[in-house]
PDB file of C-alpha atoms in Angstrom:
ATOM      1  CA  UNK A   1      17.657 -13.820  33.165  1.00  0.00           C
ATOM      2  CA  UNK A   2      19.017 -11.567  30.405  1.00  0.00           C
ATOM      3  CA  UNK A   3      20.278  -8.114  31.210  1.00  0.00           C
ATOM      4  CA  UNK A   4      17.855  -5.369  30.089  1.00  0.00           C
ATOM      5  CA  UNK A   5      20.708  -3.334  28.620  1.00  0.00           C
ATOM      6  CA  UNK A   6      21.658  -6.261  26.375  1.00  0.00           C
ATOM      7  CA  UNK A   7      18.044  -6.615  25.275  1.00  0.00           C
ATOM      8  CA  UNK A   8      17.740  -2.900  24.534  1.00  0.00           C
ATOM      9  CA  UNK A   9      20.888  -2.997  22.397  1.00  0.00           C
ATOM     10  CA  UNK A  10      19.213  -5.631  20.215  1.00  0.00           C
ATOM     11  CA  UNK A  11      15.856  -3.864  20.018  1.00  0.00           C
ATOM     12  CA  UNK A  12      14.763  -2.136  16.823  1.00  0.00           C
ATOM     13  CA  UNK A  13      11.575  -0.406  15.656  1.00  0.00           C
ATOM     14  CA  UNK A  14       8.970  -2.498  13.885  1.00  0.00           C
ATOM     15  CA  UNK A  15       9.061  -2.301  10.080  1.00  0.00           C
ATOM     16  CA  UNK A  16       6.482  -3.243   7.465  1.00  0.00           C
ATOM     17  CA  UNK A  17       6.917  -3.216   3.686  1.00  0.00           C
ATOM     18  CA  UNK A  18       4.060  -3.154   1.188  1.00  0.00           C
ATOM     19  CA  UNK A  19       3.888  -2.992  -2.609  1.00  0.00           C
ATOM     20  CA  UNK A  20       1.584  -0.468  -4.244  1.00  0.00           C
ATOM     21  CA  UNK A  21       0.817  -0.043  -7.936  1.00  0.00           C
ATOM     22  CA  UNK A  22       1.148   3.630  -8.797  1.00  0.00           C
ATOM     23  CA  UNK A  23       0.196   3.210 -12.464  1.00  0.00           C
ATOM     24  CA  UNK A  24      -3.570   3.421 -12.269  1.00  0.00           C
ATOM     25  CA  UNK A  25      -3.838   3.329 -16.051  1.00  0.00           C
ATOM     26  CA  UNK A  26      -1.979   0.001 -16.249  1.00  0.00           C
ATOM     27  CA  UNK A  27      -4.129  -1.471 -13.466  1.00  0.00           C
ATOM     28  CA  UNK A  28      -7.276  -0.276 -15.237  1.00  0.00           C
ATOM     29  CA  UNK A  29      -6.136  -1.802 -18.520  1.00  0.00           C
ATOM     30  CA  UNK A  30      -5.486  -5.136 -16.788  1.00  0.00           C
ATOM     31  CA  UNK A  31      -8.934  -5.116 -15.175  1.00  0.00           C
ATOM     32  CA  UNK A  32     -10.608  -4.332 -18.507  1.00  0.00           C
ATOM     33  CA  UNK A  33      -8.730  -7.111 -20.321  1.00  0.00           C
ATOM     34  CA  UNK A  34      -9.557  -9.657 -17.620  1.00  0.00           C
ATOM     35  CA  UNK A  35     -13.212  -8.641 -17.796  1.00  0.00           C
ATOM     36  CA  UNK A  36     -13.151  -8.986 -21.590  1.00  0.00           C
ATOM     37  CA  UNK A  37     -11.639 -12.470 -21.269  1.00  0.00           C
ATOM     38  CA  UNK A  38     -14.341 -13.446 -18.794  1.00  0.00           C
ATOM     39  CA  UNK A  39     -17.049 -12.342 -21.231  1.00  0.00           C
ATOM     40  CA  UNK A  40     -15.768 -14.436 -24.136  1.00  0.00           C
ATOM     41  CA  UNK A  41     -17.574 -17.550 -22.951  1.00  0.00           C
ATOM     42  CA  UNK A  42     -17.293 -20.721 -24.979  1.00  0.00           C
ATOM     43  CA  UNK A  43     -15.605 -19.987 -28.286  1.00  0.00           C
ATOM     44  CA  UNK A  44     -16.519 -22.060 -31.307  1.00  0.00           C
ATOM     45  CA  UNK A  45     -14.448 -21.715 -34.489  1.00  0.00           C
ATOM     46  CA  UNK A  46     -16.283 -21.236 -37.758  1.00  0.00           C
ATOM     47  CA  UNK A  47     -13.298 -22.373 -39.849  1.00  0.00           C
ATOM     48  CA  UNK A  48     -10.039 -24.273 -39.371  1.00  0.00           C
ATOM     49  CA  UNK A  49      -8.041 -21.083 -39.890  1.00  0.00           C
ATOM     50  CA  UNK A  50      -9.627 -19.224 -36.982  1.00  0.00           C
ATOM     51  CA  UNK A  51      -7.623 -18.650 -33.837  1.00  0.00           C
ATOM     52  CA  UNK A  52      -9.269 -18.561 -30.427  1.00  0.00           C
ATOM     53  CA  UNK A  53      -9.469 -14.860 -29.442  1.00  0.00           C
ATOM     54  CA  UNK A  54      -8.756 -15.888 -25.836  1.00  0.00           C
ATOM     55  CA  UNK A  55      -5.152 -16.652 -26.817  1.00  0.00           C
ATOM     56  CA  UNK A  56      -4.478 -13.104 -28.006  1.00  0.00           C
ATOM     57  CA  UNK A  57      -6.322 -11.675 -25.011  1.00  0.00           C
ATOM     58  CA  UNK A  58      -4.263 -13.823 -22.645  1.00  0.00           C
ATOM     59  CA  UNK A  59      -1.054 -12.517 -24.241  1.00  0.00           C
ATOM     60  CA  UNK A  60      -2.281  -8.949 -23.739  1.00  0.00           C
ATOM     61  CA  UNK A  61      -3.235  -9.766 -20.133  1.00  0.00           C
ATOM     62  CA  UNK A  62       0.229 -11.189 -19.473  1.00  0.00           C
ATOM     63  CA  UNK A  63       1.830  -8.020 -20.878  1.00  0.00           C
ATOM     64  CA  UNK A  64      -0.498  -5.815 -18.794  1.00  0.00           C
ATOM     65  CA  UNK A  65       0.308  -7.832 -15.644  1.00  0.00           C
ATOM     66  CA  UNK A  66       3.995  -7.293 -16.328  1.00  0.00           C
ATOM     67  CA  UNK A  67       3.446  -3.517 -16.652  1.00  0.00           C
ATOM     68  CA  UNK A  68       1.532  -3.504 -13.343  1.00  0.00           C
ATOM     69  CA  UNK A  69       4.325  -5.488 -11.625  1.00  0.00           C
ATOM     70  CA  UNK A  70       6.944  -3.111 -13.026  1.00  0.00           C
ATOM     71  CA  UNK A  71       5.012  -0.074 -11.812  1.00  0.00           C
ATOM     72  CA  UNK A  72       4.569  -1.435  -8.292  1.00  0.00           C
ATOM     73  CA  UNK A  73       6.607   0.428  -5.698  1.00  0.00           C
ATOM     74  CA  UNK A  74       7.725  -0.874  -2.325  1.00  0.00           C
ATOM     75  CA  UNK A  75       6.949   1.385   0.607  1.00  0.00           C
ATOM     76  CA  UNK A  76       8.808   0.569   3.833  1.00  0.00           C
ATOM     77  CA  UNK A  77       7.376   1.938   7.051  1.00  0.00           C
ATOM     78  CA  UNK A  78       9.211   2.108  10.376  1.00  0.00           C
ATOM     79  CA  UNK A  79       7.556   2.665  13.752  1.00  0.00           C
ATOM     80  CA  UNK A  80       8.306   6.061  15.236  1.00  0.00           C
ATOM     81  CA  UNK A  81       8.524   4.829  18.808  1.00  0.00           C
ATOM     82  CA  UNK A  82       5.893   5.326  21.480  1.00  0.00           C
ATOM     83  CA  UNK A  83       6.814   8.869  22.512  1.00  0.00           C
ATOM     84  CA  UNK A  84       7.305  10.243  19.010  1.00  0.00           C
ATOM     85  CA  UNK A  85       4.034   8.668  17.847  1.00  0.00           C
ATOM     86  CA  UNK A  86       2.159  10.038  20.877  1.00  0.00           C
ATOM     87  CA  UNK A  87       3.597  13.488  20.198  1.00  0.00           C
ATOM     88  CA  UNK A  88       2.510  13.286  16.564  1.00  0.00           C
ATOM     89  CA  UNK A  89      -1.003  12.288  17.646  1.00  0.00           C
ATOM     90  CA  UNK A  90      -1.099  15.182  20.112  1.00  0.00           C
ATOM     91  CA  UNK A  91      -0.051  17.606  17.366  1.00  0.00           C
ATOM     92  CA  UNK A  92      -3.136  16.644  15.315  1.00  0.00           C
ATOM     93  CA  UNK A  93      -6.097  16.621  17.734  1.00  0.00           C
ATOM     94  CA  UNK A  94      -9.501  15.700  16.416  1.00  0.00           C
ATOM     95  CA  UNK A  95     -12.091  18.446  16.072  1.00  0.00           C
ATOM     96  CA  UNK A  96     -14.545  18.527  18.973  1.00  0.00           C
ATOM     97  CA  UNK A  97     -17.353  17.242  16.763  1.00  0.00           C
ATOM     98  CA  UNK A  98     -15.431  14.088  15.789  1.00  0.00           C
ATOM     99  CA  UNK A  99     -15.107  10.961  17.919  1.00  0.00           C
ATOM    100  CA  UNK A 100     -11.627  10.026  16.696  1.00  0.00           C
ATOM    101  CA  UNK A 101      -8.208  10.132  18.363  1.00  0.00           C
ATOM    102  CA  UNK A 102      -6.857  12.507  15.685  1.00  0.00           C
ATOM    103  CA  UNK A 103      -7.729  14.866  12.849  1.00  0.00           C
ATOM    104  CA  UNK A 104      -7.619  12.462   9.902  1.00  0.00           C
ATOM    105  CA  UNK A 105      -7.124  15.277   7.399  1.00  0.00           C
ATOM    106  CA  UNK A 106      -3.840  16.369   8.955  1.00  0.00           C
ATOM    107  CA  UNK A 107      -2.618  13.374  10.965  1.00  0.00           C
ATOM    108  CA  UNK A 108      -2.728  10.703   8.265  1.00  0.00           C
ATOM    109  CA  UNK A 109      -0.527  12.618   5.787  1.00  0.00           C
ATOM    110  CA  UNK A 110       1.798  13.574   8.658  1.00  0.00           C
ATOM    111  CA  UNK A 111       2.211   9.982   9.847  1.00  0.00           C
ATOM    112  CA  UNK A 112       2.917   8.867   6.259  1.00  0.00           C
ATOM    113  CA  UNK A 113       5.684  11.437   5.933  1.00  0.00           C
ATOM    114  CA  UNK A 114       7.055  10.610   9.379  1.00  0.00           C
ATOM    115  CA  UNK A 115       7.279   6.829   9.177  1.00  0.00           C
ATOM    116  CA  UNK A 116       7.683   5.989   5.474  1.00  0.00           C
ATOM    117  CA  UNK A 117      11.432   5.471   5.278  1.00  0.00           C
ATOM    118  CA  UNK A 118      11.675   4.062   1.769  1.00  0.00           C
ATOM    119  CA  UNK A 119      11.011   5.997  -0.307  1.00  0.00           C
ATOM    120  CA  UNK A 120      11.517   8.912   2.011  1.00  0.00           C
ATOM    121  CA  UNK A 121       8.569  11.294   1.704  1.00  0.00           C
ATOM    122  CA  UNK A 122       8.310  14.962   2.565  1.00  0.00           C
ATOM    123  CA  UNK A 123       4.879  16.355   3.497  1.00  0.00           C
ATOM    124  CA  UNK A 124       4.701  18.015   0.060  1.00  0.00           C
ATOM    125  CA  UNK A 125       5.467  14.687  -1.643  1.00  0.00           C
ATOM    126  CA  UNK A 126       2.783  12.974   0.441  1.00  0.00           C
ATOM    127  CA  UNK A 127       0.303  15.594  -0.788  1.00  0.00           C
ATOM    128  CA  UNK A 128       1.325  14.940  -4.407  1.00  0.00           C
ATOM    129  CA  UNK A 129       1.063  11.181  -3.889  1.00  0.00           C
ATOM    130  CA  UNK A 130      -2.419  11.520  -2.385  1.00  0.00           C
ATOM    131  CA  UNK A 131      -3.478  13.663  -5.352  1.00  0.00           C
ATOM    132  CA  UNK A 132      -2.573  10.802  -7.724  1.00  0.00           C
ATOM    133  CA  UNK A 133      -3.623   7.580  -5.985  1.00  0.00           C
ATOM    134  CA  UNK A 134      -7.216   6.549  -5.438  1.00  0.00           C
ATOM    135  CA  UNK A 135      -8.846   6.250  -2.031  1.00  0.00           C
ATOM    136  CA  UNK A 136      -8.236   2.494  -1.802  1.00  0.00           C
ATOM    137  CA  UNK A 137      -4.493   2.898  -2.299  1.00  0.00           C
ATOM    138  CA  UNK A 138      -4.397   5.821   0.135  1.00  0.00           C
ATOM    139  CA  UNK A 139      -6.196   3.688   2.734  1.00  0.00           C
ATOM    140  CA  UNK A 140      -3.631   0.898   2.355  1.00  0.00           C
ATOM    141  CA  UNK A 141      -0.798   3.389   2.873  1.00  0.00           C
ATOM    142  CA  UNK A 142      -2.517   4.974   5.879  1.00  0.00           C
ATOM    143  CA  UNK A 143      -3.401   1.602   7.420  1.00  0.00           C
ATOM    144  CA  UNK A 144       0.180   0.416   7.110  1.00  0.00           C
ATOM    145  CA  UNK A 145       1.494   3.611   8.714  1.00  0.00           C
ATOM    146  CA  UNK A 146      -0.988   3.204  11.566  1.00  0.00           C
ATOM    147  CA  UNK A 147      -0.402  -0.518  12.076  1.00  0.00           C
ATOM    148  CA  UNK A 148       3.398  -0.255  12.136  1.00  0.00           C
ATOM    149  CA  UNK A 149       3.000   2.193  15.016  1.00  0.00           C
ATOM    150  CA  UNK A 150       0.007   0.734  16.842  1.00  0.00           C
ATOM    151  CA  UNK A 151       0.153  -3.045  16.479  1.00  0.00           C
ATOM    152  CA  UNK A 152       2.660  -5.177  18.371  1.00  0.00           C
ATOM    153  CA  UNK A 153       5.319  -7.036  16.426  1.00  0.00           C
ATOM    154  CA  UNK A 154       4.048 -10.537  15.685  1.00  0.00           C
ATOM    155  CA  UNK A 155       5.641 -13.486  17.420  1.00  0.00           C
ATOM    156  CA  UNK A 156       5.460 -16.592  15.236  1.00  0.00           C
ATOM    157  CA  UNK A 157       4.232 -19.825  16.750  1.00  0.00           C
ATOM    158  CA  UNK A 158       7.058 -22.228  17.509  1.00  0.00           C
TER     159      UNK A 158
END
């Protein structure tokens, strides 16, 4: 049986990395172009010199996809450890009228700042980030911060 001290020397906090597009304008442009392409339907040329408008739209879609990829940022989250996470939860108790383990308005930004290690975020930077991204992106960031701390590390099937 392995020695617990040897196992503890090899242990490390769980980490999760996600990619998030921070350029909402580029994402919106891509969605609009894809919708426009979907609405073209069956194109029929009226002369031999006409070019299918789907070709030009597809080129614009490819360029927009590239802009979205270039604007995507990797966020790496690291688990705080059981005690530190419990202390953070305790520092943000839920109001009496709420049936939640924490005050979402204060805890979620705090856990983002505490466990996002790349890029490193201060509480003020988290506030600025949350002022820019939409609710869906904020939920992905929050869910990742929660899951890296609350879910066990997966063990792949062998």
